[in-house]
N, CA, C and O of each residue as an XYZ file, in Angstrom:
208
protein
N      -9.993    -25.528      6.987
C      -8.423    -25.024      7.011
C      -7.870    -26.263      6.868
O      -7.107    -26.737      7.710
N      -8.329    -27.055      5.456
C      -7.366    -28.563      5.384
C      -6.047    -28.033      4.881
O      -5.080    -28.790      4.788
N      -5.963    -26.583      4.510
C      -4.721    -26.345      3.713
C      -3.619    -26.083      4.901
O      -2.446    -26.058      4.529
N      -3.829    -25.931      5.982
C      -3.197    -25.391      6.844
C      -2.436    -26.988      7.612
O      -1.302    -27.100      8.078
N      -3.226    -27.764      7.542
C      -3.233    -29.269      8.136
C      -1.960    -29.966      6.931
O      -1.028    -30.733      7.172
N      -2.260    -29.523      6.002
C      -1.466    -29.729      4.851
C       0.200    -29.190      5.030
O       1.288    -29.727      5.233
N      -0.241    -28.023      4.857
C       1.293    -27.320      5.111
C       2.094    -28.095      6.636
O       3.294    -28.286      6.832
N       1.117    -28.360      7.383
C       1.912    -28.345      8.675
C       2.372    -29.803      8.917
O       2.968    -30.047      9.966
N       2.111    -30.901      7.918
C       2.948    -32.089      8.152
C       4.369    -31.807      8.213
O       4.900    -30.710      8.042
N       4.930    -32.920      8.476
C       6.366    -32.844      8.892
C       6.987    -33.317      7.228
O       8.171    -33.104      6.964
N       6.160    -33.887      6.311
C       6.851    -34.281      5.352
C       7.114    -32.481      4.217
O       8.099    -32.129      3.568
N       5.864    -31.819      4.415
C       5.723    -30.748      3.940
C       6.713    -29.711      4.478
O       7.485    -29.149      3.702
N       6.708    -29.417      5.918
C       8.280    -28.487      6.669
C       8.933    -28.902      6.238
O       9.316    -28.182      5.315
N       9.782    -30.360      6.315
C      11.207    -30.696      5.741
C      11.326    -30.094      4.516
O      12.508    -29.849      4.277
N      10.280    -29.622      3.295
C      10.792    -28.918      2.243
C      10.842    -27.571      2.331
O      11.654    -26.779      1.852
N       9.659    -27.360      3.150
C       9.606    -25.499      3.020
C      10.608    -24.962      4.081
O      10.970    -23.823      3.786
N      11.135    -25.409      5.165
C      12.334    -24.815      5.887
C      13.266    -24.366      5.254
O      13.708    -23.222      5.359
N      13.716    -25.349      4.426
C      15.385    -25.104      3.825
C      14.592    -23.931      2.601
O      15.188    -22.860      2.483
N      13.866    -24.038      2.109
C      13.678    -23.343      0.800
C      13.307    -21.597      1.518
O      13.711    -20.623      0.883
N      12.736    -21.447      2.493
C      12.433    -20.270      3.096
C      13.929    -19.642      3.665
O      14.251    -18.478      3.429
N      14.768    -20.558      4.427
C      15.815    -20.079      4.861
C      16.722    -19.749      3.548
O      17.381    -18.714      3.653
N      16.853    -20.459      2.345
C      17.473    -20.185      1.629
C      17.004    -18.551      0.665
O      17.713    -17.680      0.161
N      15.732    -18.700      0.737
C      15.029    -17.236      0.277
C      15.385    -15.871      1.135
O      15.628    -14.741      0.712
N      15.339    -16.309      2.325
C      15.573    -15.359      3.506
C      16.788    -14.897      3.545
O      16.921    -13.674      3.495
N      18.061    -15.813      3.650
C      19.431    -15.391      3.296
C      19.805    -14.789      2.301
O      20.695    -13.944      2.402
N      19.119    -15.128      0.909
C      19.681    -14.051      0.146
C      19.011    -12.769     -0.043
O      19.532    -11.861     -0.690
N      17.667    -12.662      0.607
C      17.028    -11.256      0.782
C      18.066    -10.259      1.555
O      18.412     -9.120      1.243
N      18.527    -11.238      2.902
C      18.961    -10.383      3.790
C      20.576     -9.958      3.060
O      21.216     -9.009      3.512
N      20.993    -10.641      2.119
C      22.087    -10.250      1.315
C      22.143     -9.262      0.470
O      23.105     -8.496      0.404
N      21.074     -9.188     -0.281
C      20.963     -8.447     -1.251
C      20.118     -7.213     -0.865
O      19.930     -6.381     -1.752
N      19.520     -6.974      0.514
C      19.630     -5.659      1.242
C      20.597     -5.194      2.073
O      20.600     -4.023      2.453
N      21.404     -5.974      2.390
C      22.690     -5.341      2.507
C      23.635     -4.728      1.368
O      24.325     -3.732      1.588
N      23.623     -5.248      0.404
C      24.193     -4.445     -0.906
C      23.705     -3.455     -1.065
O      24.215     -2.371     -1.349
N      22.353     -3.818     -0.845
C      21.906     -2.240     -1.422
C      21.992     -1.127     -0.603
O      22.051      0.008     -1.074
N      22.008     -1.431      0.965
C      22.464     -0.561      1.641
C      23.423     -0.073      1.807
O      23.484      0.875      2.590
N      24.701     -0.593      1.044
C      26.090     -0.308      1.271
C      26.263      0.579     -0.295
O      27.095      1.463     -0.500
N      25.169      0.031     -1.356
C      25.293      0.849     -2.342
C      24.871      2.139     -2.048
O      25.599      3.132     -2.062
N      23.571      2.112     -1.757
C      23.114      3.466     -1.101
C      24.087      4.693     -0.620
O      24.320      5.809     -1.084
N      24.527      3.999      0.475
C      25.837      4.577      1.343
C      26.761      5.296      0.385
O      27.259      6.415      0.508
N      26.857      4.615     -0.374
C      28.216      4.839     -1.584
C      27.768      6.204     -2.154
O      28.213      7.351     -2.113
N      26.767      5.629     -2.667
C      26.075      7.253     -3.440
C      26.006      8.245     -2.904
O      26.276      9.276     -3.520
N      25.587      8.280     -1.457
C      25.934      9.414     -0.731
C      26.735     10.145     -0.728
O      26.598     11.348     -0.948
N      28.114      9.364     -0.387
C      29.329      9.812      0.268
C      29.751     10.329     -1.236
O      30.382     11.347     -0.950
N      29.769     10.246     -2.405
C      29.749     10.494     -3.906
C      29.231     11.737     -3.973
O      29.875     12.711     -4.363
N      27.800     11.775     -3.519
C      27.401     13.311     -3.945
C      27.577     13.999     -2.749
O      26.955     15.058     -2.667
N      28.320     13.646     -1.725
C      28.508     14.722     -0.609
C      30.185     15.071     -1.358
O      30.676     16.054     -0.802
N      30.858     14.640     -2.161
C      32.269     14.737     -2.430
C      33.438     13.914     -1.692
O      34.621     14.227     -1.826
N      33.002     12.830     -0.899
C      34.165     11.953     -0.247
C      34.290     11.120     -1.658
O      33.470     10.900     -2.550
N      35.707     10.740     -1.473
C      36.227      9.519     -2.318
C      35.728      8.168     -1.423
O      36.324      8.048     -0.352
N      34.686      7.113     -1.735
C      34.099      6.261     -0.619
C      35.601      4.840     -1.132
O      35.490      3.681     -0.732
N      36.361      5.122     -1.677
C      37.454      4.122     -2.140
C      38.402      4.221     -0.696
O      38.883      3.231     -0.144
N      38.566      5.710     -0.192
C      39.847      5.473      0.550
C      39.973      5.599      1.653
O      41.065      5.382      2.178
């Protein structure tokens, strides 16, 4: 479990935490955009105008 000791060093965590936060934020934004797109497509399929 040497890799775990290496991963949990403060120098490594100082780099990993911001990277994980940025990737997570982009992932959440992408999922929200996909969900909004899916809702829009469903409205169009049901005959509603999503722009109004």
